[in-house]
Amino acid sequence: MDERQTDKEDDTASRQRPTLKTLAFMTGLGVTTVSRALKDAPEIGAETRRRVQLVARQIGYRPNRAGVRLRTGKTNVISLVLNTEQEIMSFVSDIIYGVSEVIADTPYHLIVTPYSRAQDPLEPIRYLAETGSADGVIISRTQPNDPRARYMLERGIPFATHGRTEMGLVHPYHDFDNYAFATEAVRRLAGMGRKRLALLTPPVGLTYHGHTVNGFADALSEVGASEVPFNTVSIDHSIEQIRMRTAQLMRRDVRPDGFVSSAAAATLAIVAGIEDAGLKLGRDVDVVSKQSSELLHLFRRELLVVNENFRLAGSELARAVLGWIGGKEPGSLQSLSKPSEVLSYRG
Amino acid sequence: MDERQTDKEDDTASRQRPTLKTLAFMTGLGVTTVSRALKDAPEIGAETRRRVQLVARQIGYRPNRAGVRLRTGKTNVISLVLNTEQEIMSFVSDIIYGVSEVIADTPYHLIVTPYSRAQDPLEPIRYLAETGSADGVIISRTQPNDPRARYMLERGIPFATHGRTEMGLVHPYHDFDNYAFATEAVRRLAGMGRKRLALLTPPVGLTYHGHTVNGFADALSEVGASEVPFNTVSIDHSIEQIRMRTAQLMRRDVRPDGFVSSAAAATLAIVAGIEDAGLKLGRDVDVVSKQSSELLHLFRRELLVVNENFRLAGSELARAVLGWIGGKEPGSLQSLSKPSEVLSYRG
DNA sequence: TTGGCAATCTGTAACGTTTCAGTATATCTA
DNA sequence: TAGATATACTGAAACGTTACAGATTGCCAA
């Protein structure tokens, strides 16, 4: 039966994926020792440690995730929670790529947890919490009073939000400074002599809606321009809706001579609406737009753009969750990304 | 110590996540029985079965993924393998959403496995295989002779490819009929009197490059038009590259009067190049382009477009892998999506 | 010499699940 | 009535890992 034992070990070593047992057999040590040696535990002799690690590297040992997870509860998973029904979703791939970059040389996997508009946004978070399927969570479409953030804070689940909250609770986030974007945009338009400005806002209810609106308002009074209300639509509305509302607006007596738009796709619709009304971009009206991929200048040279880097956002968010998981202070894991200059491509 | 046992069970039942043991305790049955009852095993009495399932539902029992995975090797994970350095990546989110839709009411999770252009594309696949971290894999950027498909076929890993291979090996795939797209595009341009056509191809080396080129060539001879070679760039090149090459091309004596473009972002560059050369879209030249989000008509009304639905692709791919995992014949899990009409928005 | 202590190493149990090889009971068959 | 058989259930073991509680050895102080 010693024979059988050896056979079994041999078998294990030969074709199957190596486990701690394989390593133990090869080194002649116990599994416990091997386990500790691999994680540089101090009570293992220096030479043994090196020997085990060498063999492990040689045979390409990789810890079995299920084993670790079952024993320790650590999943080595970061979950990115996404709404699958957003009109504007081009930025999603950028975020994913940004996150990927950061977790590439960690043991973490990225899982995408979707939810539809119809569902309670809390539902996927509850699922993650109850099944313990992630060590950390990234959420977007953050609200000033965000039940998801509150929920995870209560249960001690590390997370990072794309966008800030306003609950007086501290947690990691990454945000783009939309207040600054709006003020810069207004200043630029004012600098070009534009006086009556309209704002196409982010979705009402999200925190950055407020930031954008405030920046817009503050800058308006700063430069002495006036607002033409345009709050029947937001960037969450369909292209057709925005286009139609813009055209309606531009046919009014008191029409804006400047637009600030919070999303690139929406800007296409605004421009289309402007032209539907028989007006000309750059002559009758100017538009400053945020964009994530640098394509808007190809659309109309007259467009003024500010770049928002979502890949960066993804990286920062990943770094933030990993930092929290790794024990850093949540308060130290907050970052705000300043907008670029307002860029012009004309002439 | 019976006391302690009971206490422990009580404790387990009260706050912690319920396990089979919890259910066993609550129903007064053994764990084995509970396990089998939950999967409708025939050797469990009908009433017991119902009773167990009722209790399980009541207390919200969910099998522990790590436990299942450790014991059975089943991960309940689908991995989407993505190149993170693609110029054109807008479609990624659509694919993800498509996949999500399908796996939403299955126990599967979607993990995104990235790789960079620099790496061997086989590397992430090897990782998945060696660590056994997924039950099924979805790959894109498929090549006629695809080492990744071959590799997975050899190891019996279920997968689906976005795009076909040409290795004489059968496996699930979903593809857009780019041959049909190219022929329809050429026919349309010919119908408008265009005679000298240029093709902006998909990346050389990918299977659908061949399909597109063939469709283009076949239709050219069918309608008696000629090709203006434009093979110094592909849709994988940067916007600036494509724009520059297009402008160069349009300044030649023999310049195309029609373009077929395989990607929306590239089309923006083509149009920019055309206009750089002082020519006018719709008058001097017409362009037929594929697009995934319906925005191109806002860019230039004169553009002719064909829609490719990447969300559908994602769904089909997910269905295909799940089908294979579920034991269906790989050959029965292949689908080809026909292009829409060539759509026009002028007038 | 003896007891103590530090330095290394080890076996066992447990995480939650499924599979294997049963056991107990009731129900037939001869 | 004895034995076979079907029905309904069960305990133990295993997947790979880590934590806990030792075990062994050598060395030093008393």
PDB file of N, CA, C and O in Angstrom, chain A residues 107-132:
ATOM      1  N   PRO A 107      -3.781  38.768  -7.989  1.00  0.00           N
ATOM      2  CA  PRO A 107      -4.524  37.513  -8.184  1.00  0.00           C
ATOM      3  C   PRO A 107      -6.009  37.761  -8.452  1.00  0.00           C
ATOM      4  O   PRO A 107      -6.778  36.817  -8.523  1.00  0.00           O
ATOM      5  N   TYR A 108      -6.390  38.999  -8.616  1.00  0.00           N
ATOM      6  CA  TYR A 108      -7.810  39.306  -8.740  1.00  0.00           C
ATOM      7  C   TYR A 108      -8.380  39.056 -10.132  1.00  0.00           C
ATOM      8  O   TYR A 108      -7.700  39.230 -11.128  1.00  0.00           O
ATOM      9  N   HIS A 109      -9.603  38.629 -10.122  1.00  0.00           N
ATOM     10  CA  HIS A 109     -10.375  38.525 -11.350  1.00  0.00           C
ATOM     11  C   HIS A 109     -11.432  39.614 -11.343  1.00  0.00           C
ATOM     12  O   HIS A 109     -11.873  40.039 -10.287  1.00  0.00           O
ATOM     13  N   LEU A 110     -11.836  40.004 -12.542  1.00  0.00           N
ATOM     14  CA  LEU A 110     -12.895  41.003 -12.646  1.00  0.00           C
ATOM     15  C   LEU A 110     -14.176  40.333 -13.102  1.00  0.00           C
ATOM     16  O   LEU A 110     -14.221  39.711 -14.164  1.00  0.00           O
ATOM     17  N   ILE A 111     -15.219  40.433 -12.293  1.00  0.00           N
ATOM     18  CA  ILE A 111     -16.488  39.920 -12.772  1.00  0.00           C
ATOM     19  C   ILE A 111     -17.461  41.064 -12.966  1.00  0.00           C
ATOM     20  O   ILE A 111     -17.453  42.041 -12.215  1.00  0.00           O
ATOM     21  N   VAL A 112     -18.229  40.960 -14.016  1.00  0.00           N
ATOM     22  CA  VAL A 112     -19.184  42.004 -14.350  1.00  0.00           C
ATOM     23  C   VAL A 112     -20.562  41.578 -13.867  1.00  0.00           C
ATOM     24  O   VAL A 112     -21.057  40.530 -14.255  1.00  0.00           O
ATOM     25  N   THR A 113     -21.117  42.369 -12.982  1.00  0.00           N
ATOM     26  CA  THR A 113     -22.443  42.067 -12.446  1.00  0.00           C
ATOM     27  C   THR A 113     -23.440  43.073 -13.012  1.00  0.00           C
ATOM     28  O   THR A 113     -23.399  44.237 -12.655  1.00  0.00           O
ATOM     29  N   PRO A 114     -24.303  42.624 -13.885  1.00  0.00           N
ATOM     30  CA  PRO A 114     -25.213  43.554 -14.550  1.00  0.00           C
ATOM     31  C   PRO A 114     -26.532  43.678 -13.814  1.00  0.00           C
ATOM     32  O   PRO A 114     -26.918  42.809 -13.048  1.00  0.00           O
ATOM     33  N   TYR A 115     -27.167  44.797 -14.033  1.00  0.00           N
ATOM     34  CA  TYR A 115     -28.553  44.915 -13.579  1.00  0.00           C
ATOM     35  C   TYR A 115     -29.282  45.793 -14.576  1.00  0.00           C
ATOM     36  O   TYR A 115     -28.696  46.650 -15.226  1.00  0.00           O
ATOM     37  N   SER A 116     -30.574  45.586 -14.678  1.00  0.00           N
ATOM     38  CA  SER A 116     -31.330  46.361 -15.659  1.00  0.00           C
ATOM     39  C   SER A 116     -32.047  47.506 -14.960  1.00  0.00           C
ATOM     40  O   SER A 116     -32.259  47.496 -13.752  1.00  0.00           O
ATOM     41  N   ARG A 117     -32.410  48.473 -15.730  1.00  0.00           N
ATOM     42  CA  ARG A 117     -33.055  49.657 -15.203  1.00  0.00           C
ATOM     43  C   ARG A 117     -34.273  49.315 -14.354  1.00  0.00           C
ATOM     44  O   ARG A 117     -34.562  49.945 -13.349  1.00  0.00           O
ATOM     45  N   ALA A 118     -34.948  48.261 -14.796  1.00  0.00           N
ATOM     46  CA  ALA A 118     -36.184  47.878 -14.128  1.00  0.00           C
ATOM     47  C   ALA A 118     -35.938  47.459 -12.682  1.00  0.00           C
ATOM     48  O   ALA A 118     -36.756  47.711 -11.800  1.00  0.00           O
ATOM     49  N   GLN A 119     -34.805  46.825 -12.467  1.00  0.00           N
ATOM     50  CA  GLN A 119     -34.517  46.295 -11.139  1.00  0.00           C
ATOM     51  C   GLN A 119     -34.173  47.388 -10.146  1.00  0.00           C
ATOM     52  O   GLN A 119     -33.770  48.480 -10.503  1.00  0.00           O
ATOM     53  N   ASP A 120     -34.291  47.013  -8.885  1.00  0.00           N
ATOM     54  CA  ASP A 120     -33.749  47.813  -7.811  1.00  0.00           C
ATOM     55  C   ASP A 120     -32.218  47.770  -7.917  1.00  0.00           C
ATOM     56  O   ASP A 120     -31.642  46.696  -7.956  1.00  0.00           O
ATOM     57  N   PRO A 121     -31.589  48.944  -7.942  1.00  0.00           N
ATOM     58  CA  PRO A 121     -30.121  48.975  -8.060  1.00  0.00           C
ATOM     59  C   PRO A 121     -29.438  48.280  -6.893  1.00  0.00           C
ATOM     60  O   PRO A 121     -28.283  47.885  -6.984  1.00  0.00           O
ATOM     61  N   LEU A 122     -30.166  48.145  -5.800  1.00  0.00           N
ATOM     62  CA  LEU A 122     -29.597  47.515  -4.618  1.00  0.00           C
ATOM     63  C   LEU A 122     -29.514  46.003  -4.782  1.00  0.00           C
ATOM     64  O   LEU A 122     -28.716  45.331  -4.135  1.00  0.00           O
ATOM     65  N   GLU A 123     -30.322  45.496  -5.661  1.00  0.00           N
ATOM     66  CA  GLU A 123     -30.432  44.042  -5.799  1.00  0.00           C
ATOM     67  C   GLU A 123     -29.102  43.345  -6.098  1.00  0.00           C
ATOM     68  O   GLU A 123     -28.733  42.405  -5.385  1.00  0.00           O
ATOM     69  N   PRO A 124     -28.384  43.783  -7.116  1.00  0.00           N
ATOM     70  CA  PRO A 124     -27.107  43.112  -7.380  1.00  0.00           C
ATOM     71  C   PRO A 124     -26.129  43.232  -6.214  1.00  0.00           C
ATOM     72  O   PRO A 124     -25.372  42.295  -5.941  1.00  0.00           O
ATOM     73  N   ILE A 125     -26.189  44.334  -5.508  1.00  0.00           N
ATOM     74  CA  ILE A 125     -25.298  44.519  -4.359  1.00  0.00           C
ATOM     75  C   ILE A 125     -25.658  43.526  -3.264  1.00  0.00           C
ATOM     76  O   ILE A 125     -24.794  42.893  -2.658  1.00  0.00           O
ATOM     77  N   ARG A 126     -26.946  43.396  -3.037  1.00  0.00           N
ATOM     78  CA  ARG A 126     -27.407  42.424  -2.039  1.00  0.00           C
ATOM     79  C   ARG A 126     -26.948  41.023  -2.419  1.00  0.00           C
ATOM     80  O   ARG A 126     -26.465  40.264  -1.589  1.00  0.00           O
ATOM     81  N   TYR A 127     -27.101  40.708  -3.688  1.00  0.00           N
ATOM     82  CA  TYR A 127     -26.665  39.387  -4.146  1.00  0.00           C
ATOM     83  C   TYR A 127     -25.196  39.174  -3.830  1.00  0.00           C
ATOM     84  O   TYR A 127     -24.811  38.141  -3.278  1.00  0.00           O
ATOM     85  N   LEU A 128     -24.378  40.146  -4.174  1.00  0.00           N
ATOM     86  CA  LEU A 128     -22.941  40.024  -3.935  1.00  0.00           C
ATOM     87  C   LEU A 128     -22.654  39.849  -2.450  1.00  0.00           C
ATOM     88  O   LEU A 128     -21.819  39.028  -2.054  1.00  0.00           O
ATOM     89  N   ALA A 129     -23.363  40.613  -1.641  1.00  0.00           N
ATOM     90  CA  ALA A 129     -23.128  40.549  -0.203  1.00  0.00           C
ATOM     91  C   ALA A 129     -23.568  39.198   0.362  1.00  0.00           C
ATOM     92  O   ALA A 129     -22.829  38.545   1.094  1.00  0.00           O
ATOM     93  N   GLU A 130     -24.764  38.781  -0.014  1.00  0.00           N
ATOM     94  CA  GLU A 130     -25.307  37.551   0.561  1.00  0.00           C
ATOM     95  C   GLU A 130     -24.529  36.312   0.129  1.00  0.00           C
ATOM     96  O   GLU A 130     -24.340  35.387   0.896  1.00  0.00           O
ATOM     97  N   THR A 131     -24.114  36.293  -1.096  1.00  0.00           N
ATOM     98  CA  THR A 131     -23.375  35.133  -1.563  1.00  0.00           C
ATOM     99  C   THR A 131     -21.873  35.297  -1.358  1.00  0.00           C
ATOM    100  O   THR A 131     -21.112  34.398  -1.659  1.00  0.00           O
ATOM    101  N   GLY A 132     -21.495  36.465  -0.870  1.00  0.00           N
ATOM    102  CA  GLY A 132     -20.070  36.707  -0.639  1.00  0.00           C
ATOM    103  C   GLY A 132     -19.236  36.457  -1.867  1.00  0.00           C
ATOM    104  O   GLY A 132     -18.176  35.862  -1.784  1.00  0.00           O
TER     105      GLY A 132
END
